[in-house]
Tab-separated table of C-alpha atoms in Angstrom:
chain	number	residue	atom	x	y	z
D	23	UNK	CA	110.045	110.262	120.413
D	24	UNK	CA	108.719	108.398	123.298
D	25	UNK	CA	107.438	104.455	122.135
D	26	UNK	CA	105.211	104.328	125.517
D	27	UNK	CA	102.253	107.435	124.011
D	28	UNK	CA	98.697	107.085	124.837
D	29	UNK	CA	97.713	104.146	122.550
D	30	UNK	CA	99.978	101.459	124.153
D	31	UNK	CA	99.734	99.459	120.845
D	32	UNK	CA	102.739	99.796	119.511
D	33	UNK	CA	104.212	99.087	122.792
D	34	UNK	CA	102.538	95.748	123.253
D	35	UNK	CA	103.264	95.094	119.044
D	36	UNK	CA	107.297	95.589	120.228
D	37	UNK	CA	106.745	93.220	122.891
D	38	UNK	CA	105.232	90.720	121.370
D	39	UNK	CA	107.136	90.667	118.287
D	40	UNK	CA	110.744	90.735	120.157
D	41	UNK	CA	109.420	87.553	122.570
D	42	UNK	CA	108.187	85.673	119.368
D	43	UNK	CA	111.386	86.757	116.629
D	44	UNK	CA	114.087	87.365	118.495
D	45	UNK	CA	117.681	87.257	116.438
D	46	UNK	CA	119.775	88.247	119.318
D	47	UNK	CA	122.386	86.651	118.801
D	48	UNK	CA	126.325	86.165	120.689
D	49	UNK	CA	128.231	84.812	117.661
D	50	UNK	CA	131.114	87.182	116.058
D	51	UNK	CA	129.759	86.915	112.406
D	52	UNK	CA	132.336	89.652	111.504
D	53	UNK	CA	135.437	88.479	109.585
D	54	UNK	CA	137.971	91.554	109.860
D	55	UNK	CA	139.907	91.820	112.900
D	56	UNK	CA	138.383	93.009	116.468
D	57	UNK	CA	138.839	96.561	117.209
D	58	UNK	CA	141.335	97.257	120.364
D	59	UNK	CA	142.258	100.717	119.933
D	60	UNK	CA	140.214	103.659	120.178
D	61	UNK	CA	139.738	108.305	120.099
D	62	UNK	CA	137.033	110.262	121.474
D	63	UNK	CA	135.582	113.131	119.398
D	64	UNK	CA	133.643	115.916	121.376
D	65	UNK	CA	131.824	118.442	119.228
D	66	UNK	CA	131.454	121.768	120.538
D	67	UNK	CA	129.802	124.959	120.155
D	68	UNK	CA	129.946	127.243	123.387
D	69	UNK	CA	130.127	124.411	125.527
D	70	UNK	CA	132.497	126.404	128.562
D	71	UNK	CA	130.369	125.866	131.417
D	72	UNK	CA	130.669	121.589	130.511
D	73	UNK	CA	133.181	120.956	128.815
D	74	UNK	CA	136.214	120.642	131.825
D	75	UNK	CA	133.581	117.726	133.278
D	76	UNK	CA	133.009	116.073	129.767
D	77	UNK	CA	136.755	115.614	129.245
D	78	UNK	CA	137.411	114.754	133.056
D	79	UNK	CA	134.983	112.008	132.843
D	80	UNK	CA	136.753	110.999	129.624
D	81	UNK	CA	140.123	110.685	131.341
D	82	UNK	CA	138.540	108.525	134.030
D	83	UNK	CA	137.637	105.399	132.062
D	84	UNK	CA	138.952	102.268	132.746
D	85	UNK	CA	139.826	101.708	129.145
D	86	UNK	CA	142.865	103.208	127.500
D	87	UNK	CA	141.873	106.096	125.485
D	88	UNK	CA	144.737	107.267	122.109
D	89	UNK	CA	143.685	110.690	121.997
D	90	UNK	CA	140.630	112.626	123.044
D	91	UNK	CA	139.686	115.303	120.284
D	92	UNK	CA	137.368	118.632	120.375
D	93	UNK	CA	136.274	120.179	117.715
D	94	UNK	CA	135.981	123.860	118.836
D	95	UNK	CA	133.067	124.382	115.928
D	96	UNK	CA	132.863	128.426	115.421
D	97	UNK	CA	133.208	128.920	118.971
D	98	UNK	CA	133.205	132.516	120.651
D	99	UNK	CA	134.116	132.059	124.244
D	100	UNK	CA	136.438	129.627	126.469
D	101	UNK	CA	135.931	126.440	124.567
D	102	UNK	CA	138.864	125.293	123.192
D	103	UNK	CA	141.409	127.076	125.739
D	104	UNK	CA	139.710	125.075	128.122
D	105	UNK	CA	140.153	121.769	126.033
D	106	UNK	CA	143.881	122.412	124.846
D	107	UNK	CA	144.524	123.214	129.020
D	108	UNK	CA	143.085	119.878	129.605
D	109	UNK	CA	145.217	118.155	127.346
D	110	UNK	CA	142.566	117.191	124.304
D	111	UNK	CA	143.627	117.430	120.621
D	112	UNK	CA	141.914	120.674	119.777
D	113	UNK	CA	140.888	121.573	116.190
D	114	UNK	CA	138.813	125.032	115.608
D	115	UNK	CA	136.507	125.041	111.996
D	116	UNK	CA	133.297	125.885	111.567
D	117	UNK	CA	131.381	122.603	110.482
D	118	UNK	CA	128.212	124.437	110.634
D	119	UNK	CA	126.246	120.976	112.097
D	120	UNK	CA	127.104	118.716	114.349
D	121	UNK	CA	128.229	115.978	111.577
D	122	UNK	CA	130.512	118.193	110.055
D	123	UNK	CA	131.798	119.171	113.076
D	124	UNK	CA	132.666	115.608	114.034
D	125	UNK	CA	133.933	114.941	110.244
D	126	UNK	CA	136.624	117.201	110.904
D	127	UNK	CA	138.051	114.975	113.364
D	128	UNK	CA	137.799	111.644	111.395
D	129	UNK	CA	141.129	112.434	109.440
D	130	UNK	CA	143.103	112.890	112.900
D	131	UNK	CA	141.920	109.828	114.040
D	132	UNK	CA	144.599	106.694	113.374
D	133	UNK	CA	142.334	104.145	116.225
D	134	UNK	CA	140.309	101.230	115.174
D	135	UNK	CA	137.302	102.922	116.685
D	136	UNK	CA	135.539	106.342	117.445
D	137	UNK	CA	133.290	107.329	119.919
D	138	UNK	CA	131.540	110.577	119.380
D	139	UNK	CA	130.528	112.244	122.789
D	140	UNK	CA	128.113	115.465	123.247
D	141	UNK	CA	130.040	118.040	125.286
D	142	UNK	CA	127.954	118.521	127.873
D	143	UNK	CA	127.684	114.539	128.656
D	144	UNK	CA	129.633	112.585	130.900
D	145	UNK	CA	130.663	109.236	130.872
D	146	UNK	CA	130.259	106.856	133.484
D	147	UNK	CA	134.206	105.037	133.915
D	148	UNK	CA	133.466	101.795	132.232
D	149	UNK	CA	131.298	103.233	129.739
D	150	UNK	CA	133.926	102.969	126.571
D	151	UNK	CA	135.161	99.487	127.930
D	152	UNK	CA	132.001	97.988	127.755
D	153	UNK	CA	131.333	99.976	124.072
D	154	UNK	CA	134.792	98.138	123.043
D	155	UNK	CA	133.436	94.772	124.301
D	156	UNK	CA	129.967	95.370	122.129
D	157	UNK	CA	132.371	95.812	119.132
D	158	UNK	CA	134.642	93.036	119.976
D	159	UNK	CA	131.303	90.884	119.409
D	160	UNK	CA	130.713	91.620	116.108
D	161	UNK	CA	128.852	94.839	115.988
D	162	UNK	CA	129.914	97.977	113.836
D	163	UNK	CA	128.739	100.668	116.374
D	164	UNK	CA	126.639	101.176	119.708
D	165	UNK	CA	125.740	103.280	122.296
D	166	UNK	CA	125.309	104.123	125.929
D	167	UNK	CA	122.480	104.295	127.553
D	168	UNK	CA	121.304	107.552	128.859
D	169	UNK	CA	120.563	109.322	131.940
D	170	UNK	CA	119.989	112.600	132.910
D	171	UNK	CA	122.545	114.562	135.316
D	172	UNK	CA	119.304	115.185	137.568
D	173	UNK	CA	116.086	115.319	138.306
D	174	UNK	CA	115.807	118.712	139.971
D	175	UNK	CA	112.871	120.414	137.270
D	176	UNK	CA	109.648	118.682	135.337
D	177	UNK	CA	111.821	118.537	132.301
D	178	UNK	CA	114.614	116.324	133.586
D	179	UNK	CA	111.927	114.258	135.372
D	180	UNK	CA	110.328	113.745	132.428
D	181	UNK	CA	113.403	112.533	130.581
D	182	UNK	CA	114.715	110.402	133.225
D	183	UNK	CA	111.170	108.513	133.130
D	184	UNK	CA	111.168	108.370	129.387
D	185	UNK	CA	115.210	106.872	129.399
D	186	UNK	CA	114.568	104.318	131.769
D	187	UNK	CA	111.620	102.864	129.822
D	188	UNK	CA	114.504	103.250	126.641
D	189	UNK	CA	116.932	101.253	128.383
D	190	UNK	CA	114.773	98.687	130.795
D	191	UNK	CA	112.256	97.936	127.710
D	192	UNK	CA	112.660	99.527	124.161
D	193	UNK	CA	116.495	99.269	123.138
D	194	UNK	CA	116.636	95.481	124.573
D	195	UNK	CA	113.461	94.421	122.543
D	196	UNK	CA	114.783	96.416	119.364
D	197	UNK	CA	118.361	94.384	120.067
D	198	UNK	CA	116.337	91.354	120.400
D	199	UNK	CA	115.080	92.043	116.580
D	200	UNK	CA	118.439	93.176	115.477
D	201	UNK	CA	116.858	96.956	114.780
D	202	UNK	CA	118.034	99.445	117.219
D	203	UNK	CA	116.152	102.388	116.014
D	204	UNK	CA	118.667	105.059	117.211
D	205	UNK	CA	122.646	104.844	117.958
D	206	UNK	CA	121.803	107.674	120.108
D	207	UNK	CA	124.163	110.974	118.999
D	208	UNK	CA	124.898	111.636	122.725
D	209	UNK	CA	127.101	109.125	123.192
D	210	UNK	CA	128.092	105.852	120.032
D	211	UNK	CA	130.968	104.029	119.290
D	212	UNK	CA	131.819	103.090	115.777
D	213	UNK	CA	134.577	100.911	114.275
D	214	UNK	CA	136.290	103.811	112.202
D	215	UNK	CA	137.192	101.319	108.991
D	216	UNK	CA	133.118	101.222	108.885
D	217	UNK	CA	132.168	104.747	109.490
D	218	UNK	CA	134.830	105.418	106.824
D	219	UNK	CA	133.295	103.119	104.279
D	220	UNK	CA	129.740	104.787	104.911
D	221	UNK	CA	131.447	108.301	104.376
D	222	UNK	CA	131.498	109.751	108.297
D	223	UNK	CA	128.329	110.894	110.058
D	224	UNK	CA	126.281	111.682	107.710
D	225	UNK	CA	125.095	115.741	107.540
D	226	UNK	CA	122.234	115.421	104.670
D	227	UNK	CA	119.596	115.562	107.825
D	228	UNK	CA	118.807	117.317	110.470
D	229	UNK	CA	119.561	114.550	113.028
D	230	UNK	CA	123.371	112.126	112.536
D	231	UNK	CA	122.623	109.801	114.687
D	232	UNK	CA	119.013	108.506	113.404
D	233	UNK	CA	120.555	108.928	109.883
D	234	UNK	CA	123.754	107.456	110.113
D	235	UNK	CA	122.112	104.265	112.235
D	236	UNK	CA	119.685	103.377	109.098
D	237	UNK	CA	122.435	103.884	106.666
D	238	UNK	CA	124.187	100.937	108.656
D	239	UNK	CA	120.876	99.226	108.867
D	240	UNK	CA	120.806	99.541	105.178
D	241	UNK	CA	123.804	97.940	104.246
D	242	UNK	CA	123.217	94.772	106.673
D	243	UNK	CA	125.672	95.746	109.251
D	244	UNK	CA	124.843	94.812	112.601
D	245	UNK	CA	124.568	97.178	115.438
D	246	UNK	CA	123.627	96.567	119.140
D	247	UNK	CA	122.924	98.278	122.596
D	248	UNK	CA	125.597	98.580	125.626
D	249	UNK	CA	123.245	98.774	128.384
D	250	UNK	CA	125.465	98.569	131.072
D	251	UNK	CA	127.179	101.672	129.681
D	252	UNK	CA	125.603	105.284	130.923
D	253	UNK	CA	126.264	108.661	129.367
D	254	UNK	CA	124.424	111.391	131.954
D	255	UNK	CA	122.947	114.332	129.627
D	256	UNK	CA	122.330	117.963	130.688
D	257	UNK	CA	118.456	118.178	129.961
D	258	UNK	CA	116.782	121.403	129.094
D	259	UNK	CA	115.685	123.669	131.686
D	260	UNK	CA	112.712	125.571	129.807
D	261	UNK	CA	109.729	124.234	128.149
D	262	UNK	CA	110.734	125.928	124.539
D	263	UNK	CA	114.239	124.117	124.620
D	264	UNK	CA	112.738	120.917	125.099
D	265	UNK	CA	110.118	121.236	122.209
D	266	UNK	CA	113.359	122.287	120.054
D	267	UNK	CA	115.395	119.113	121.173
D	268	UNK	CA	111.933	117.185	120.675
D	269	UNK	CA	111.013	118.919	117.452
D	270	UNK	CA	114.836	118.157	116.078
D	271	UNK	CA	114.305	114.592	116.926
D	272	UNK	CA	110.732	113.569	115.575
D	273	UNK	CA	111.533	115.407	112.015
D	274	UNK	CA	115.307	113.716	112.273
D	275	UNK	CA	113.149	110.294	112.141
D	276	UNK	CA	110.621	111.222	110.052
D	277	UNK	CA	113.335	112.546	107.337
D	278	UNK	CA	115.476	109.471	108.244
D	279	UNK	CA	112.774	106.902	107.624
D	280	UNK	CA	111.450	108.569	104.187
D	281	UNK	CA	115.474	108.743	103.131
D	282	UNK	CA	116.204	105.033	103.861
D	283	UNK	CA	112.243	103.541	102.986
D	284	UNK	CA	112.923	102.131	106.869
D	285	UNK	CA	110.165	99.943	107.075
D	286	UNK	CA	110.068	98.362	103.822
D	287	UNK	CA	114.278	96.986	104.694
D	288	UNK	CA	112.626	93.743	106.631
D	289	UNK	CA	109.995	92.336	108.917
D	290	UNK	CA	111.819	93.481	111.670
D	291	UNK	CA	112.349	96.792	110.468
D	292	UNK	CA	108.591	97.562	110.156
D	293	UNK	CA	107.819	96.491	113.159
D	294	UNK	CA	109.850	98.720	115.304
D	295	UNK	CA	109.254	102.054	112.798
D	296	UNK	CA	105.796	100.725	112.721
D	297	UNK	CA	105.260	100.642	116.983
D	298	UNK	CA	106.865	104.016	117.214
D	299	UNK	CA	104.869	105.270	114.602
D	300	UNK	CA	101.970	103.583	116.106
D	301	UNK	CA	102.295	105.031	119.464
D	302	UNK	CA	102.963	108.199	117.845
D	303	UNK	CA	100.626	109.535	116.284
D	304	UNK	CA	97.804	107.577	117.647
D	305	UNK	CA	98.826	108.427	121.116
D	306	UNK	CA	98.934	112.083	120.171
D	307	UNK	CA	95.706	112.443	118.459
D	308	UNK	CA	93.990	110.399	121.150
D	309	UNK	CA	95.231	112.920	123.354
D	310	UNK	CA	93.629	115.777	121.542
D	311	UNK	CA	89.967	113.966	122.028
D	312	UNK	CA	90.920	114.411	125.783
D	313	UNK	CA	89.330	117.567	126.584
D	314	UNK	CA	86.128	117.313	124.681
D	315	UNK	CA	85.574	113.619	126.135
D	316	UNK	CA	86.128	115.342	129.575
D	317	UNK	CA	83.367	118.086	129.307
D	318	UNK	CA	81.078	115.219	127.012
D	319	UNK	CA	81.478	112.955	130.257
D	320	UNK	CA	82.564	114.611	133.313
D	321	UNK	CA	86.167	114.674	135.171
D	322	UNK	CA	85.752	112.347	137.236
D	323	UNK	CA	83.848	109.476	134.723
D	324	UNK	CA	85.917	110.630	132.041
D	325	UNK	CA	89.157	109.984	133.580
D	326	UNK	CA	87.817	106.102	134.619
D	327	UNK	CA	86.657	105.714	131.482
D	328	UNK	CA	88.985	107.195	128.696
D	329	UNK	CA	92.063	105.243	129.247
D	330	UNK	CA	91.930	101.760	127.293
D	331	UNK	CA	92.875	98.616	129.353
D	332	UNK	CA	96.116	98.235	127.149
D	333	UNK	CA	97.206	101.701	128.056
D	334	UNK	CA	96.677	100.995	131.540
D	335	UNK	CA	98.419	97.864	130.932
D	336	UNK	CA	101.601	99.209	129.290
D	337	UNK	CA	101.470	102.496	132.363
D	338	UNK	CA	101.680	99.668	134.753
D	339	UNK	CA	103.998	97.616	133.282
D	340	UNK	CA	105.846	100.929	132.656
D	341	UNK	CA	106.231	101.939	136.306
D	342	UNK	CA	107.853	98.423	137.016
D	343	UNK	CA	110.490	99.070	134.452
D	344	UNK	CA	111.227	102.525	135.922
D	345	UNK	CA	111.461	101.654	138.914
D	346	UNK	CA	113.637	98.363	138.165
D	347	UNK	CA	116.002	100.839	136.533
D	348	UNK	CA	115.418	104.251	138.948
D	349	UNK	CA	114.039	102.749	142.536
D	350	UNK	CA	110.533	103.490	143.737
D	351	UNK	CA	111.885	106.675	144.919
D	352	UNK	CA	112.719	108.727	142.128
D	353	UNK	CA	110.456	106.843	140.324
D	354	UNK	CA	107.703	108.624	142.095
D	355	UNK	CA	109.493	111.829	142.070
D	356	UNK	CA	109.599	111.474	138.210
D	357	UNK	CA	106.118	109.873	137.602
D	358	UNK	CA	103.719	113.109	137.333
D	359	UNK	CA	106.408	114.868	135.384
D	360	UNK	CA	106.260	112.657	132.836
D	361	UNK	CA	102.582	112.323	132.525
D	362	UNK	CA	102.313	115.758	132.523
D	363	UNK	CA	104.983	116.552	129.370
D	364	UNK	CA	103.870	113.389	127.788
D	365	UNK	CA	99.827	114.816	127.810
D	366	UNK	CA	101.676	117.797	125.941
D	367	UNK	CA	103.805	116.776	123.895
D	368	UNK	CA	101.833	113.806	122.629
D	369	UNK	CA	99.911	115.425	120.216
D	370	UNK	CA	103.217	118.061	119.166
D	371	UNK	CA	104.717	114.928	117.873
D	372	UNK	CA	101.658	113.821	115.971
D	373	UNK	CA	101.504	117.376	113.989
D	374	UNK	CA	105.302	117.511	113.619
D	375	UNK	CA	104.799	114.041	111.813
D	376	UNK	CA	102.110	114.984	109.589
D	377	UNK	CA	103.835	118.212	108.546
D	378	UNK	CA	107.040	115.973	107.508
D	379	UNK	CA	105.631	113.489	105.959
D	380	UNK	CA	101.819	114.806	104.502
D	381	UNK	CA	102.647	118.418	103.815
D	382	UNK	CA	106.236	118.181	103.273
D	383	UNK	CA	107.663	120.943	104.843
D	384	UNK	CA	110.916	119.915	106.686
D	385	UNK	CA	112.871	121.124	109.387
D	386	UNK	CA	116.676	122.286	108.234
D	387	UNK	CA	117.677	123.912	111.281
D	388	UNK	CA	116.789	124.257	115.033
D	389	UNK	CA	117.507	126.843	117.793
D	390	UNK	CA	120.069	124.918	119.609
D	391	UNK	CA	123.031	125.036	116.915
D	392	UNK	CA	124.584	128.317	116.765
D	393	UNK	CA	121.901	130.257	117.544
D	394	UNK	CA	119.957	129.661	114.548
D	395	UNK	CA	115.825	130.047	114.351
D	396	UNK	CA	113.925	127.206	113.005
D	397	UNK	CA	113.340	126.666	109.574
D	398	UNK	CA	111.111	124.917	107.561
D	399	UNK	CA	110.909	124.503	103.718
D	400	UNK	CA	108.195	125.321	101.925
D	401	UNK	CA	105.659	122.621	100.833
D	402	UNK	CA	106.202	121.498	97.410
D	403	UNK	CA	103.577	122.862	94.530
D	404	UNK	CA	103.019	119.522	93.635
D	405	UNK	CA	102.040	118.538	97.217
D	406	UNK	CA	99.855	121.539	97.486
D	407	UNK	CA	98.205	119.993	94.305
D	408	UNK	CA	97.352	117.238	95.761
D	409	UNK	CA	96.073	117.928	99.134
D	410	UNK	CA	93.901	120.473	97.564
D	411	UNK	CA	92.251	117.735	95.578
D	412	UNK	CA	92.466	115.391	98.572
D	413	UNK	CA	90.029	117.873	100.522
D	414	UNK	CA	88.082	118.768	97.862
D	415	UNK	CA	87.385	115.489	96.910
D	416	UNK	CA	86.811	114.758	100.520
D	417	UNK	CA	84.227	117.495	100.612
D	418	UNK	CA	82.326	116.560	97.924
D	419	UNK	CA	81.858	112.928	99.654
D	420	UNK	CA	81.075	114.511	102.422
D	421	UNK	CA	77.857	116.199	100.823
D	422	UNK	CA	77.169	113.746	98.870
D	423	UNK	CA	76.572	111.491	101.542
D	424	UNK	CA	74.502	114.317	103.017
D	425	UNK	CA	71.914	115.094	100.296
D	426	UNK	CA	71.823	110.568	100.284
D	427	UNK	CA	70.684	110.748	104.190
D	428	UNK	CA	68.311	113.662	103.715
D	429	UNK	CA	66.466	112.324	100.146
D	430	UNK	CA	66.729	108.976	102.243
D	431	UNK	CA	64.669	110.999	105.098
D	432	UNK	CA	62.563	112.647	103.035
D	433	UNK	CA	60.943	109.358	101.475
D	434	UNK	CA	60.603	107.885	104.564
């Protein structure tokens, strides 16, 4: 989900709530020993064409690494020949999800942390050293920031726009409240005695990462951000993969925040659910009024007129993060991508939302796990109930009010 939709306001409610309550804090408030050793866990399903550069990059830290394990997860081609002629610890199941997958590993694993590694990501070399260092400070688990491999098609332009505003602006004002809303799956480190106690990743949603980050959120553990740390991610190259990643993600945190009652934890809590929420679902419904403001007012007025100050505010303000983090160049090169996939997917998110959390219907599974179509389960009788009283309630207010403004007419 991108923070920086339409509105802007939950953008500038971030902002102003990280400047005024920050908790970022340096002190080790952690008693048990600091973690020193650590494994690498790749998941994989079909990964081939990657995998070779995943591990290299692996090999190539500058921290020592005990043992670097795939799990081949009911693989049909090259996967785990390639990962056993590499020299990884290769074990071959079929885990079904990705958190399965990676709880196969966990009993293999004799380090004092884990990180957990997509298998078509790479690792920049000081990546896990600096992950170590966040745990050495007290946290339980972080990640990487992210960056895609290139910027080549509209898709990885719009994702390398959308990860520098993550990592320039969102993750360090969600550190700065103690609430990182994702330990993003692509690329975390966890102390394993932790992950452990929680039970592993967790694989009762459709998304680990979002889940497994609010169960530690949930039981007061702290978690931070690495930003110097960069994992480089192979984007999609089609428009209907990305709306599958995207559509994984947004019902991930919708499930995630209705399983853990996110926002009600603490203050700070609500008020990073509450700005992406914000941004959301306002963005994306303003979005929708687009076109009929456009034909209502004209191109040309329309477009001077429609945008709110804040939003134009937060774009600008935007831009200067980007290119802080990208340089003016590819900054540029990545601008009108991103405008353009965030004008369509805007509003996506905003229905994807509603049918989590109003009609109830969630997604299970997703086209980019072995194969599978999307599913979604049906909406609950007693849901259907409701929202047919909802709207026919609604309906007879509606003409209600009517027959009031015409009697009202009438006398007059």
């Amino acid at each position: 989900m991108s923070m920086l939709a339409t509105s802007g306001i939950g953008a500038a409610l971030l902002t102003v709530s990280a400047l005024v309550l920050n908790k970022r804090t340096e002190k080790n408030t952690e008693t048990r020993e600091a973690p020193q050793s650590v494994s690498l866990v790749i998941p994989a399903h079909n990964e081939e064409a990657s995998l070779a550069q995943t591990i290299r990059s692996c090999k190539e830290q500058t921290y020592p690494i005990d043992q670097i394990i795939v799990v081949a997860d009911n693989c049909s081609d090259r996967t785990a020949e390639i990962a056993r002629r590499m020299g990884a610890v290769v074990i071959e199941g079929q885990g079904g999800s990705k958190a399965s997958a990676q709880n196969l590993a966990l009993p293999r694993i004799t380090s004092d942390a884990v990180v957990a590694l997509d298998a078509d990501a790479t690792l920049s070399p000081d990546a896990v050293e600096l992950m170590m260092a966040t745990l050495r400070k007290g946290s339980v688990g972080t990640c990487t920031a992210a960056r895609p491999k290139d910027t080549s098609t509209i898709y990885s332009q719009y994702r390398t726009f959308y990860h520098a505003i993550a990592n320039g602006w969102v993750r360090p004002l969600q550190d700065s409240l103690g609430r990182q809303m994702v330990l993003s799956g692509m690329a975390n480190c966890h102390r394993m005695d932790v992950l452990r106690a929680v039970g592993g990743f967790p694989n009762d949603n459709i998304t680990e990462d979002f889940n497994l980050t609010w169960t530690l959120h949930r039981r007061a553990h702290p978690i931070a951000f690495t930003a110097g740390a960069f994992v480089y991610t192979q984007e999609p190259t089609s428009l209907p993969e990305l709306l599958s990643q995207m559509h994984r993600w947004t019902a991930g945190f919708a499930q995630t925040m209705g399983r853990h009652r996110a926002p009600l934890i603490d203050g700070p809590s609500l008020i990073v659910v509450g700005s992406q929420i914000l941004d959301g679902v306002i963005g994306g419904i303003a979005l929708l009024s687009l076109p009929h403001y456009l034909v209502r007012h004209g191109v040309a007025r329309g477009l001077r007129t429609w945008w709110s100050p804040l939003w134009v505010v937060i774009m600008m303000a935007s831009v200067g993060v980007a290119t802080r983090q990208l340089g003016w160049r590819t900054t540029a090169k990545c601008l009108p991508g991103w405008v353009i996939m965030q004008s369509l997917t805007g509003p996506l998110i905003a229905w994807w939302l509603f049918r989590e959390w109003v009609l109830g219907r969630h997604l299970t599974t997703w086209t980019g796990r072995h194969g599978c179509r999307p599913a979604l389960t049906p909406m609950p009788r007693s849901r259907k109930t409701a929202l047919t009283l909802a709207g026919a309630t609604a309906a007879a207010l509606g003409s209600l009010a009517v027959l009031q403004r015409r009697a009202r007419a009438g006398h007059a």
